[in-house]
Amino acid sequence: MVQLVGSLRKELADSISTCKILVVGAGGIGCELLKNLVLTGFKNIEVIDLDTIDVSNLNRQFLFQKKHVGKSKAQVAKESALQFCPSANITAYHDSIMNPDYNVEFFRKFMLVMNALDNRAARNHVNRMCLAADIPLIESGTAGYLGQVTVIKKGMTECYECQPKPAQKTFPGCTIRNTPSEPIHCIVWAKYLFNQLFGEEDADQEVSPDTADPEAAWNPEETAARATASDKDGDIKRVSTKEWARSTGYDPVKLFNKLFKDDIMYLLTMDKLWKKRKAPTPLDWHQLENSAHDTSSGLKDQQVLDVWGYCQLFQHSVETLRSQLQEKGEGAELVWDKDDPPAMDFVTAAANLRMHIFSMSMKSRFDVKSMAGNIIPAIATTNAVIAGLIVLEGLKILSGELESCRTIFLNKCPNLRKKLLVPCVLDPPSANCYVCASKPEVTVKLNVHKTMVLTLQDKIVKERFGMVAPDVQIEDGKGTILISSEEGETEANNSKFLSDFGIRNGSRLQADDFLQDYTLLINVLHVEDLERDVEFEVVGEAPDKAPPPQTNQEEVNSITNGNKDSAQPSTSSKGYEAAKQPQTVTFPPP
Amino acid sequence: MASTKASKEQKYDRQLRLWGDHGQETLENAHVCLINATATGTEILKNLVLPGIGAFTIVDGHTVTGEDAGNNFFLSKDSIGKNRAQAATEHLQELNSDVSGNFVEEGPDKLLDNDSEFFHRFTIVIGVQLPESTCLRLGSVLWSASVPFLVCKTYGLIGYMRLVVQEHTVIESHPDNALEDLRLDQPYAEFQNHIKSYDLDSMEKKDHSHTPWIIIVAKYLEKWLSEHNGQPPKNYKEKEAFRQLIREGIRKNENGVPEDEENFEEAIKNVNTALNPTKIPSAVEDLFNSEQCKNITAQSPCFWVMLRAVKEFVHNEGNGSLPVRGTIPDMIADSQKFINLQNVYREKAMQDAAAVSKHVESLLQSVGKPAESIPEKDIKLFCKNASFLRVVRCRSLAEEYSVDTVNKDEITSCMDSPDSEMVFYLMLRAVDRFYQQHSRYPGVYNYQVEEDISKLKACVNSLLQEYSLNVNIKDDYIHEFCRYGAAEPHTVSAFLGGSAAQEAIKIISHQFVPFNNTFIYNAMSQTSATLRLLELNGNLPFADLFSSPNLPM
């Protein structure tokens, strides 16, 4: 019996040392995972990560040290892991997994793919690549003390996109530009402002008053006479914010008075907006300066400054960013990063000044950072637990025990049933998943006269349906090509409306992503009126249709716990001398 | 090379969001002792060095073997033959230059022989892969010295943790969904005056729609009480009527159509929780009645002195209530009105904390200690968390292991269920017994597996007999444990390393409630259980802070 069991173990040990594994992401989970893999005896590992190392990673990403800050995560992770385990064969890519070089063929090289990612776009993409290549994928994530691990296998389990995920929150342009009502609106505005002033300008990130706000129903010419503030800013739309800022030499006081005084006075002239809302109060630099304040002492992250404190922070950060920009030379752009102190200071100051103007209570830099950076708390312990679980699921897959794989949730504290871990049976694929169904199809509600081809491409096909390089043709019998993944081929179509191509209610569009080996049929449902600031809606996925509450997992768990009799993998560690390992794969019997 | 405060703030940013500056400070003042730098041991320590404990000391008399180098990330081929404590310290030290690493090249038994107080200096002692005899000996030393002891073991595909501490106090338990402390049912004088300063009827429209909902509820509650003999709305029907009363207060436009007043909607939505009567949670009442609270001596820890002071406050200035927490939720209001209201709560909280402070002072004086031995900011934090205070009391290992005090009923009833993790607890006890008899674990040599099975079976039977446990352990478990050969597979160590470090952080920071008292992880089924077995009656209530995982994957 021992021998029989021993030989099974040998099979697994062999496949561990010969199979090739892809680890996507070398961050918190990725570092732990690399270590676990090499110590479990995996020999052929490829790891890819686009990021470079930041100081705030060092509290948990233990393969990195201070001297590595700024270097490629994948590369340093590889080197550090090799230092400890020189016999492993690790390949590192400092690159995005969404790069077309990593095609289906690339994915087919691997026995198993393990995700250690932090964003949905890349998760969607890897999900599709693994479906296309028919390679099992282990997906994972952590947030503070919470974590989860699941297994995805084409045709057998739900794919990553089978369950609709709650929409990532976006805010209507008019709310950001004209009528912020929550601190987050001001923070988003301040981040846009950063890009408008110092970074890459984006037409979707306007910060000046929006005169086309349907709610204002406001005619600029009519009220121009009344608007005393607008004489300086009459050409608000024609000169870009950046050019204007540059023409002032990034003078902090001039910037301040435009953004927090003139623009606000301009907003006040849109009087319909303020009938029900409390109107904003413009700020004036010189007035604030004269109304003598104590110069605030050293900045502490968690304290809330007074208005003049934020004025000064605004001034200092603009000056620092200005010189950063100058150092980089003509035409340079800065990229906003929550961990870059002047960039964060700037957003803290601008957001707080705007909060004050719109009668909100101001927030500390620490809190603003949380919101601006979408910061998810992260610690070593949770990542260690999750990475341990990932490898154990991987071993089950390698032993051909996919059916014993589980989705596992890690709780903050033992739950009411005293369980820290909640394992759930994997669900079968959802029949109408728009990704893994055999003929994926969706219906999109939009106004064909108002939706431009560019919107279809960027907001619907790329952002909403996760394609990277889509081709879209109309199923009109002629196969008219609306969008081509070849650069420049269909650029002329971008600013035309869908109706210009004969698209109307009931039209069908075929969207293809060659890289993802994924085709999606889009049915167009034409409607005249959508809500304020809504450009399209996916039918059957109204915002109220959130994913099922996850508390039900408890129930699933109690049903499936009884089934732990299936053959289990043992682990095998191939160090310099094989460490002692459990020698069984069957336990306990039914 | 120690980091400056600013660079620490940056490095530790993501965790400061969980336990705050003061939590970080406790970590940085902690000295952690690890006994045995096995794979599990170094994984635990790695997860404590990264977030920045002040210092660690590894106690280990073993020499690094090839096997160690094979499953331990912090021991390399070059370290084979060196002392394990030294080799691991060198590698772990590299992870964080702010942590001071020390090592002792001796086993714990020898240390105890030479200096029985050696372990008293540590904030927490983590013992990994210890034989039963060492565990019990060290356990009793630490128990009397009130040093928390976390016992950890990875045994094949089973992970085990046991927390041994007489008493662990938690000020910030971070409960999920805690109710606000608004005192609408018993407004204090300053709050009453503040409510009076509002006249909803004569206000301008803009002010009316920017009045904080707390004021709105307070105003309509006054009205309700005057119409209902001073009785607040209690059942569903009355609360519904109360909501209607508020709804009628919404301003109407010239056509008699109600205006859009979000603050009123908020008030209506919050009626249920806002009307919750202010009372002292039973867990806190129990603490008030405990001996430690009643008998304050010069040796009483600060927690108990402050608790007693809060109790005095409740019976005097507080008129039966805990100190006001002083925070209010975000709500629709203009800044000025919000800040004014916030200040009313904040000032009252400061007043209450000051009163508690006075009690602390006189308590300290009565036992001959200087008044400033408990800092003002600690008292404020204590008052702010008064509703969430927790005390965890574990049972000693000696009691758990004694034939006279073992909790037989609990074990037997757990074993009735075929899926209980209790069986692994009993198996771990049995392999410990095997080790005592044979000075090795079962199955460590392949050629002995078969004969070890019967030897282990004998250990299981003698264990069950000794404790008069009438339970059945299947042979498969015995086979399985023999085949484990006391191995420490790296992934199981990694899991336990994360879990144990997390508990250690809870203990060190006195934030969040640690598990009580035995944790078993089964890596085959990916299940876990917290066994509260083997525990004295009359233990204090333990709050399970369940939160459903709701993750953006």
Short mmCIF file of C-alpha atoms in Angstrom, two decimals, chain A residues 389 392 421 564 568 587-588, chain B residues 157-159 419-421 424 477 484 492 495 519-529:
data_model
loop_
_atom_site.label_atom_id
_atom_site.label_comp_id
_atom_site.label_asym_id
_atom_site.label_seq_id
_atom_site.Cartn_x
_atom_site.Cartn_y
_atom_site.Cartn_z
CA LEU A 389 -3.92 28.19 -0.82
CA LEU A 392 -2.51 23.70 -2.89
CA LEU A 421 -11.79 29.60 5.62
CA LYS A 564 -13.44 15.57 1.17
CA GLN A 568 -5.57 14.64 -2.44
CA PHE A 587 -7.33 10.49 2.92
CA PRO A 588 -9.68 10.10 4.59
CA LEU B 157 -1.20 18.60 5.62
CA ILE B 158 -2.46 19.75 9.01
CA GLY B 159 -1.80 23.14 10.55
CA ASP B 419 -16.27 16.06 9.60
CA SER B 420 -15.04 17.61 12.81
CA GLU B 421 -11.47 18.86 12.86
CA PHE B 424 -6.79 16.10 14.01
CA TYR B 477 -6.15 8.78 10.12
CA TYR B 484 3.17 12.51 6.96
CA VAL B 492 1.15 24.54 4.48
CA PHE B 495 -0.50 29.31 5.13
CA PHE B 519 -7.10 26.58 15.43
CA ILE B 520 -6.88 23.61 13.08
CA TYR B 521 -6.30 23.87 9.34
CA ASN B 522 -6.86 20.96 7.00
CA ALA B 523 -4.97 21.56 3.75
CA MET B 524 -6.64 18.67 1.98
CA SER B 525 -10.14 20.04 2.18
CA GLN B 526 -9.03 23.67 2.61
CA THR B 527 -11.15 23.85 5.73
CA SER B 528 -10.40 25.24 9.14
CA ALA B 529 -11.97 25.32 12.55
#
